[in-house]
Coordinates of N, CA and C in Angstrom, one line a residue:
X1 N 10.3 14.9 -11.8 CA 10.1 13.7 -11.0 C 11.1 12.6 -11.3
X2 N 11.3 12.4 -12.6 CA 12.3 11.4 -13.0 C 13.7 11.7 -12.5
X3 N 14.0 13.0 -12.6 CA 15.4 13.4 -12.1 C 15.5 13.2 -10.6
X4 N 14.5 13.5 -9.8 CA 14.5 13.3 -8.4 C 14.7 11.8 -8.0
X5 N 13.9 11.0 -8.8 CA 14.0 9.5 -8.5 C 15.4 9.0 -8.9
X6 N 15.9 9.6 -10.0 CA 17.3 9.1 -10.4 C 18.3 9.5 -9.4
X7 N 18.2 10.6 -8.8 CA 19.1 11.0 -7.7 C 19.0 10.0 -6.5
X8 N 17.7 9.7 -6.1 CA 17.5 8.8 -5.0 C 18.0 7.4 -5.3
X9 N 18.0 7.0 -6.6 CA 18.4 5.6 -6.9 C 19.8 5.5 -7.3
X10 N 20.3 6.4 -8.1 CA 21.7 6.3 -8.7 C 22.8 6.8 -7.7
X11 N 22.5 7.8 -7.0 CA 23.6 8.4 -6.1 C 24.1 7.3 -5.1
X12 N 23.2 6.6 -4.4 CA 23.8 5.5 -3.5 C 24.5 4.4 -4.3
X13 N 24.1 4.1 -5.5 CA 24.8 3.1 -6.3 C 26.2 3.6 -6.7
X14 N 26.3 4.8 -7.1 CA 27.6 5.4 -7.4 C 28.5 5.5 -6.2
X15 N 27.9 5.8 -5.1 CA 28.7 5.9 -3.9 C 29.3 4.5 -3.5
X16 N 28.4 3.5 -3.6 CA 28.9 2.1 -3.3 C 30.0 1.7 -4.3
X17 N 29.8 2.1 -5.5 CA 30.8 1.8 -6.6 C 32.2 2.5 -6.2
X18 N 32.1 3.7 -5.9 CA 33.3 4.5 -5.6 C 34.0 3.8 -4.3
X19 N 33.2 3.5 -3.3 CA 33.8 2.9 -2.1 C 34.4 1.5 -2.4
X20 N 33.8 0.8 -3.3 CA 34.3 -0.6 -3.7 C 35.6 -0.5 -4.5
X21 N 35.6 0.4 -5.5 CA 36.8 0.5 -6.3 C 38.0 1.2 -5.5
X22 N 37.6 2.0 -4.5 CA 38.7 2.5 -3.6 C 39.4 1.5 -2.8
X23 N 38.7 0.4 -2.5 CA 39.3 -0.7 -1.7 C 39.7 -1.9 -2.6
X24 N 39.6 -1.7 -3.9 CA 40.0 -2.8 -4.8 C 41.6 -3.0 -4.8
X25 N 42.0 -4.2 -5.0 CA 43.4 -4.5 -4.9 C 44.1 -4.4 -6.3
X26 N 43.4 -4.6 -7.3 CA 44.0 -4.5 -8.7 C 43.0 -4.0 -9.7
X27 N 43.6 -3.8 -10.9 CA 42.7 -3.3 -12.0 C 41.6 -4.2 -12.4
X28 N 41.8 -5.5 -12.3 CA 40.7 -6.4 -12.8 C 39.5 -6.3 -11.8
X29 N 39.7 -6.0 -10.6 CA 38.6 -5.8 -9.7 C 37.8 -4.6 -10.0
X30 N 38.6 -3.5 -10.3 CA 37.9 -2.3 -10.7 C 37.1 -2.5 -12.0
X31 N 37.7 -3.2 -13.0 CA 37.0 -3.5 -14.2 C 35.7 -4.3 -14.0
X32 N 35.8 -5.3 -13.1 CA 34.7 -6.1 -12.7 C 33.6 -5.3 -12.1
X33 N 33.9 -4.4 -11.2 CA 32.9 -3.5 -10.6 C 32.3 -2.5 -11.6
X34 N 33.1 -2.0 -12.5 CA 32.6 -1.1 -13.5 C 31.7 -1.8 -14.5
X35 N 32.0 -3.1 -14.8 CA 31.1 -3.8 -15.7 C 29.8 -4.1 -15.0
X36 N 29.8 -4.2 -13.7 CA 28.6 -4.5 -12.9 C 27.8 -3.2 -12.7
X37 N 28.5 -2.0 -12.7 CA 27.8 -0.8 -12.4 C 26.9 -0.3 -13.6
X38 N 27.4 -0.6 -14.8 CA 26.7 -0.1 -16.0 C 25.3 -0.6 -16.1
X39 N 25.1 -2.0 -16.0 CA 23.7 -2.4 -16.0 C 22.9 -1.9 -14.8
X40 N 23.5 -1.8 -13.7 CA 22.8 -1.2 -12.5 C 22.3 0.2 -12.7
X41 N 23.1 1.0 -13.4 CA 22.6 2.3 -13.8 C 21.4 2.3 -14.7
X42 N 21.5 1.3 -15.7 CA 20.3 1.2 -16.6 C 19.1 0.7 -15.9
X43 N 19.2 -0.2 -14.9 CA 18.0 -0.7 -14.2 C 17.5 0.5 -13.3
X44 N 18.4 1.3 -12.7 CA 17.9 2.4 -12.0 C 17.2 3.4 -12.8
X45 N 17.7 3.7 -14.0 CA 17.0 4.5 -15.0 C 15.6 4.0 -15.3
X46 N 15.5 2.7 -15.5 CA 14.2 2.1 -15.8 C 13.2 2.3 -14.7
X47 N 13.7 2.0 -13.5 CA 12.9 2.2 -12.3 C 12.4 3.7 -12.2
X48 N 13.3 4.6 -12.3 CA 13.0 6.0 -12.2 C 11.9 6.5 -13.2
X49 N 12.1 6.1 -14.5 CA 11.2 6.5 -15.5 C 9.8 5.9 -15.3
X50 N 9.7 4.6 -15.0 CA 8.4 4.0 -14.9 C 7.7 4.5 -13.6
X51 N 8.4 4.6 -12.5 CA 7.7 5.1 -11.3 C 7.4 6.5 -11.3
X52 N 8.2 7.4 -12.0 CA 7.8 8.8 -12.2 C 6.5 8.9 -13.0
X53 N 6.4 8.1 -14.1 CA 5.2 8.1 -14.9 C 4.0 7.6 -14.1
X54 N 4.1 6.5 -13.4 CA 3.0 6.0 -12.6 C 2.6 7.0 -11.6
X55 N 3.5 7.5 -10.8 CA 3.2 8.5 -9.8 C 2.6 9.7 -10.3
X56 N 3.1 10.3 -11.4 CA 2.5 11.5 -11.9 C 1.1 11.3 -12.4
X57 N 0.8 10.2 -13.1 CA -0.5 10.1 -13.6 C -1.5 9.8 -12.5
X58 N -1.1 9.1 -11.4 CA -2.0 8.9 -10.3 C -2.2 10.2 -9.5
X59 N -1.1 10.9 -9.3 CA -1.2 12.2 -8.5 C -2.0 13.2 -9.3
X60 N -2.0 13.2 -10.6 CA -2.7 14.2 -11.4 C -4.2 14.0 -11.4
X61 N -4.6 12.8 -10.8 CA -6.1 12.5 -10.9 C -6.9 13.2 -9.8
X62 N -6.2 13.9 -8.9 CA -6.9 14.6 -7.8 C -6.2 16.0 -7.6
X63 N -6.9 16.9 -7.1 CA -6.4 18.2 -6.9 C -5.8 18.4 -5.5
X64 N -6.0 17.5 -4.6 CA -5.4 17.6 -3.2 C -4.1 16.8 -3.1
X65 N -3.1 17.5 -2.5 CA -1.8 16.8 -2.4 C -1.9 15.6 -1.5
X66 N -2.6 15.7 -0.4 CA -2.7 14.6 0.5 C -3.3 13.4 -0.1
X67 N -4.3 13.6 -0.9 CA -5.0 12.5 -1.6 C -4.1 11.9 -2.6
X68 N -3.4 12.7 -3.4 CA -2.5 12.2 -4.4 C -1.4 11.4 -3.8
X69 N -0.8 11.8 -2.7 CA 0.2 11.1 -2.0 C -0.3 9.7 -1.6
X70 N -1.5 9.7 -1.0 CA -2.1 8.5 -0.6 C -2.4 7.5 -1.7
X71 N -2.9 8.1 -2.8 CA -3.2 7.2 -4.0 C -2.0 6.6 -4.5
X72 N -0.9 7.3 -4.6 CA 0.4 6.7 -5.1 C 0.9 5.7 -4.2
X73 N 0.9 6.0 -2.9 CA 1.5 5.1 -1.9 C 0.6 3.8 -1.8
X74 N -0.7 4.0 -1.7 CA -1.5 2.8 -1.6 C -1.5 1.9 -2.8
X75 N -1.5 2.5 -4.0 CA -1.5 1.7 -5.2 C -0.2 0.9 -5.3
X76 N 0.9 1.6 -5.0 CA 2.2 0.8 -5.1 C 2.3 -0.2 -4.1
X77 N 1.9 0.1 -2.9 CA 2.1 -0.9 -1.8 C 1.1 -2.1 -2.0
X78 N -0.2 -1.7 -2.3 CA -1.2 -2.8 -2.4 C -0.9 -3.7 -3.6
X79 N -0.5 -3.2 -4.7 CA -0.2 -4.1 -5.8 C 1.1 -4.9 -5.6
X80 N 2.0 -4.4 -4.8 CA 3.2 -5.1 -4.5 C 2.9 -6.3 -3.6
X81 N 2.0 -6.1 -2.6 CA 1.7 -7.2 -1.7 C 0.8 -8.2 -2.4
X82 N -0.1 -7.8 -3.3 CA -0.9 -8.7 -4.1 C 0.1 -9.6 -4.9
X83 N 1.0 -9.0 -5.6 CA 2.0 -9.8 -6.4 C 2.8 -10.8 -5.5
X84 N 3.3 -10.3 -4.4 CA 4.0 -11.2 -3.5 C 3.2 -12.3 -3.0
X85 N 1.9 -12.0 -2.6 CA 1.0 -13.0 -2.2 C 0.8 -14.1 -3.2
X86 N 0.6 -13.7 -4.5 CA 0.4 -14.6 -5.6 C 1.7 -15.4 -5.8
X87 N 2.8 -14.8 -5.7 CA 4.1 -15.6 -5.9 C 4.2 -16.6 -4.8
X88 N 3.9 -16.2 -3.6 CA 4.1 -17.2 -2.5 C 3.0 -18.3 -2.6
X89 N 1.8 -18.0 -3.1 CA 0.8 -19.0 -3.2 C 1.2 -20.0 -4.3
X90 N 2.0 -19.6 -5.2 CA 2.4 -20.5 -6.3 C 3.8 -21.2 -6.0
X91 N 4.3 -21.1 -4.8 CA 5.5 -21.8 -4.4 C 6.7 -20.9 -4.1
X92 N 6.5 -19.6 -4.1 CA 7.6 -18.7 -3.8 C 8.5 -18.4 -4.9
X93 N 9.6 -17.7 -4.6 CA 10.5 -17.1 -5.6 C 11.2 -18.2 -6.4
X94 N 11.5 -19.4 -5.8 CA 12.2 -20.4 -6.5 C 11.3 -21.3 -7.3
X95 N 10.0 -21.1 -7.3 CA 9.0 -21.9 -8.0 C 9.2 -21.8 -9.5
X96 N 8.9 -22.8 -10.2 CA 9.1 -22.8 -11.7 C 7.7 -23.0 -12.4
X97 N 6.6 -22.9 -11.7 CA 5.3 -23.1 -12.3 C 5.0 -21.8 -13.1
X98 N 4.0 -22.0 -14.0 CA 3.6 -20.9 -14.8 C 3.0 -19.8 -14.0
X99 N 2.2 -20.2 -13.0 CA 1.6 -19.2 -12.1 C 2.6 -18.4 -11.3
X100 N 3.7 -19.0 -10.9 CA 4.7 -18.2 -10.2 C 5.4 -17.3 -11.1
X101 N 5.6 -17.7 -12.3 CA 6.3 -16.9 -13.3 C 5.5 -15.7 -13.8
X102 N 4.2 -15.8 -13.8 CA 3.4 -14.6 -14.2 C 2.8 -13.9 -13.1
X103 N 2.9 -14.3 -11.9 CA 2.4 -13.6 -10.7 C 3.0 -12.3 -10.5
X104 N 4.2 -12.1 -11.0 CA 4.8 -10.8 -10.8 C 4.3 -9.7 -11.8
X105 N 3.3 -10.0 -12.6 CA 2.8 -9.1 -13.5 C 1.8 -8.1 -12.9
X106 N 1.6 -8.2 -11.6 CA 0.5 -7.4 -11.0 C 1.0 -6.1 -10.2
X107 N 2.3 -5.9 -10.2 CA 2.9 -4.8 -9.5 C 4.0 -4.2 -10.3
X108 N 4.2 -2.9 -10.3 CA 5.3 -2.3 -11.0 C 6.7 -2.7 -10.4
X109 N 6.7 -2.9 -9.1 CA 8.0 -3.4 -8.5 C 8.4 -4.8 -9.1
X110 N 7.4 -5.7 -9.1 CA 7.8 -7.0 -9.6 C 7.9 -7.1 -11.1
X111 N 7.2 -6.2 -11.8 CA 7.3 -6.1 -13.3 C 8.8 -5.7 -13.6
X112 N 9.2 -4.7 -13.0 CA 10.6 -4.2 -13.2 C 11.6 -5.2 -12.8
X113 N 11.4 -6.0 -11.7 CA 12.3 -7.0 -11.3 C 12.3 -8.1 -12.3
X114 N 11.2 -8.5 -12.9 CA 11.1 -9.5 -13.9 C 11.9 -9.0 -15.1
X115 N 11.8 -7.8 -15.5 CA 12.5 -7.3 -16.7 C 14.0 -7.3 -16.4
X116 N 14.4 -7.0 -15.1 CA 15.8 -7.1 -14.8 C 16.4 -8.5 -14.9
X117 N 15.6 -9.5 -14.4 CA 16.0 -10.8 -14.5 C 16.0 -11.3 -15.9
X118 N 15.0 -10.9 -16.7 CA 15.0 -11.3 -18.1 C 16.2 -10.7 -18.9
X119 N 16.6 -9.5 -18.6 CA 17.7 -8.9 -19.3 C 19.1 -9.5 -18.8
X120 N 19.1 -10.4 -17.9 CA 20.3 -11.0 -17.5 C 20.7 -10.9 -16.0
X121 N 19.8 -10.4 -15.2 CA 20.1 -10.2 -13.8 C 20.0 -11.5 -13.0
X122 N 20.5 -11.4 -11.8 CA 20.5 -12.6 -10.9 C 19.0 -12.8 -10.4
X123 N 18.5 -14.0 -10.7 CA 17.1 -14.3 -10.3 C 17.0 -14.6 -8.9
X124 N 18.1 -15.1 -8.2 CA 18.1 -15.4 -6.8 C 18.0 -14.1 -5.9
X125 N 18.5 -13.0 -6.4 CA 18.5 -11.8 -5.6 C 17.3 -10.9 -5.8
X126 N 16.2 -11.4 -6.5 CA 15.1 -10.6 -6.8 C 13.9 -10.8 -6.0
X127 N 12.8 -10.2 -6.5 CA 11.5 -10.3 -5.8 C 10.6 -11.4 -6.4
X128 N 10.8 -11.6 -7.7 CA 9.9 -12.5 -8.4 C 10.6 -13.8 -8.7
X129 N 9.8 -14.8 -9.1 CA 10.4 -16.0 -9.6 C 11.0 -15.7 -11.0
X130 N 12.0 -16.5 -11.4 CA 12.6 -16.3 -12.7 C 11.5 -16.3 -13.8
X131 N 11.4 -15.3 -14.6 CA 10.3 -15.2 -15.5 C 10.4 -16.2 -16.7
X132 N 11.6 -16.8 -16.9 CA 11.8 -17.8 -17.9 C 11.3 -17.3 -19.2
X133 N 10.5 -18.1 -19.9 CA 10.0 -17.7 -21.2 C 9.0 -16.6 -21.2
X134 N 8.5 -16.2 -20.0 CA 7.6 -15.0 -19.9 C 8.4 -13.7 -19.7
X135 N 9.7 -13.7 -19.8 CA 10.5 -12.5 -19.7 C 10.1 -11.4 -20.7
X136 N 9.9 -11.8 -22.0 CA 9.4 -10.7 -22.9 C 8.1 -10.1 -22.5
X137 N 7.2 -10.9 -21.9 CA 5.9 -10.4 -21.5 C 6.1 -9.3 -20.4
X138 N 7.1 -9.5 -19.5 CA 7.4 -8.5 -18.5 C 7.9 -7.2 -19.2
X139 N 8.8 -7.4 -20.2 CA 9.3 -6.2 -20.9 C 8.2 -5.5 -21.6
X140 N 7.3 -6.2 -22.3 CA 6.2 -5.6 -23.1 C 5.2 -4.9 -22.1
X141 N 5.0 -5.5 -21.0 CA 4.0 -4.9 -20.0 C 4.6 -3.7 -19.4
X142 N 5.9 -3.7 -19.1 CA 6.6 -2.4 -18.6 C 6.4 -1.3 -19.6
X143 N 6.6 -1.6 -20.9 CA 6.5 -0.5 -21.9 C 5.0 -0.1 -22.0
X144 N 4.1 -1.0 -22.0 CA 2.7 -0.7 -22.0 C 2.2 0.2 -20.8
X145 N 2.7 -0.2 -19.7 CA 2.4 0.6 -18.5 C 2.9 2.0 -18.6
X146 N 4.2 2.1 -19.1 CA 4.8 3.4 -19.3 C 4.0 4.2 -20.3
X147 N 3.6 3.6 -21.4 CA 2.9 4.3 -22.5 C 1.5 4.7 -22.0
X148 N 0.8 3.8 -21.2 CA -0.5 4.2 -20.7 C -0.4 5.3 -19.7
X149 N 0.6 5.3 -18.9 CA 0.7 6.4 -17.9 C 1.1 7.7 -18.6
X150 N 2.0 7.7 -19.6 CA 2.3 8.9 -20.3 C 1.1 9.4 -21.1
X151 N 0.4 8.5 -21.7 CA -0.9 8.9 -22.4 C -1.9 9.5 -21.5
X152 N -2.1 8.9 -20.3 CA -3.0 9.4 -19.3 C -2.6 10.7 -18.8
X153 N -1.3 10.9 -18.6 CA -0.8 12.2 -18.2 C -1.0 13.3 -19.2
X154 N -0.8 12.9 -20.5 CA -1.0 13.9 -21.6 C -2.5 14.2 -21.7
X155 N -3.4 13.2 -21.6 CA -4.8 13.5 -21.6 C -5.3 14.4 -20.5
X156 N -4.7 14.2 -19.3 CA -5.1 15.0 -18.2 C -4.7 16.4 -18.4
X157 N -3.5 16.7 -18.9 CA -3.0 18.0 -19.1 C -3.8 18.7 -20.2
X158 N -4.1 17.9 -21.2 CA -4.9 18.4 -22.3 C -6.3 18.9 -21.8
X159 N -6.9 18.1 -21.0 CA -8.2 18.4 -20.4 C -8.1 19.6 -19.5
X160 N -7.1 19.8 -18.7 CA -6.9 20.9 -17.8 C -6.7 22.2 -18.6
X161 N -5.9 22.1 -19.7 CA -5.6 23.3 -20.5 C -6.8 23.8 -21.3
X162 N -7.7 22.9 -21.6 CA -8.9 23.3 -22.3 C -9.9 24.0 -21.4
X163 N -9.9 23.7 -20.2 CA -11.0 24.2 -19.3 C -10.5 25.5 -18.6

């Protein structure tokens, strides 16, 4: 699952990079694009790993494929809209209130965007308000969600293999 998500995320990024450096005028432009690509690949890896873990643990909770697809889609979309609604209620993406900064903690999409901004990404191009001093909280929550999902997946497979 992680490999499939990596292909979906990273291949377009690499294609854009190749197209951009093919039209670059000098070596400094190529170097600038290469320096921008490396963190982008890391963010893509972060997205692929976390969403694969979340999707697999949710999908493993039911035996029917249609139900598992619905559970994954609904949980991701619903939490995303709740987080965006909370961010907008606190003043939007440019807000600096504590509520706006922590409102992104309700969705995997906004958690990962908060981690991206905390690690040095552009806050204006994201989904969430700049996490500011709450950036480490986004990072810790991303790791906790990943650990919980992998633990839940291991428990599910342990339960299935015993029965």
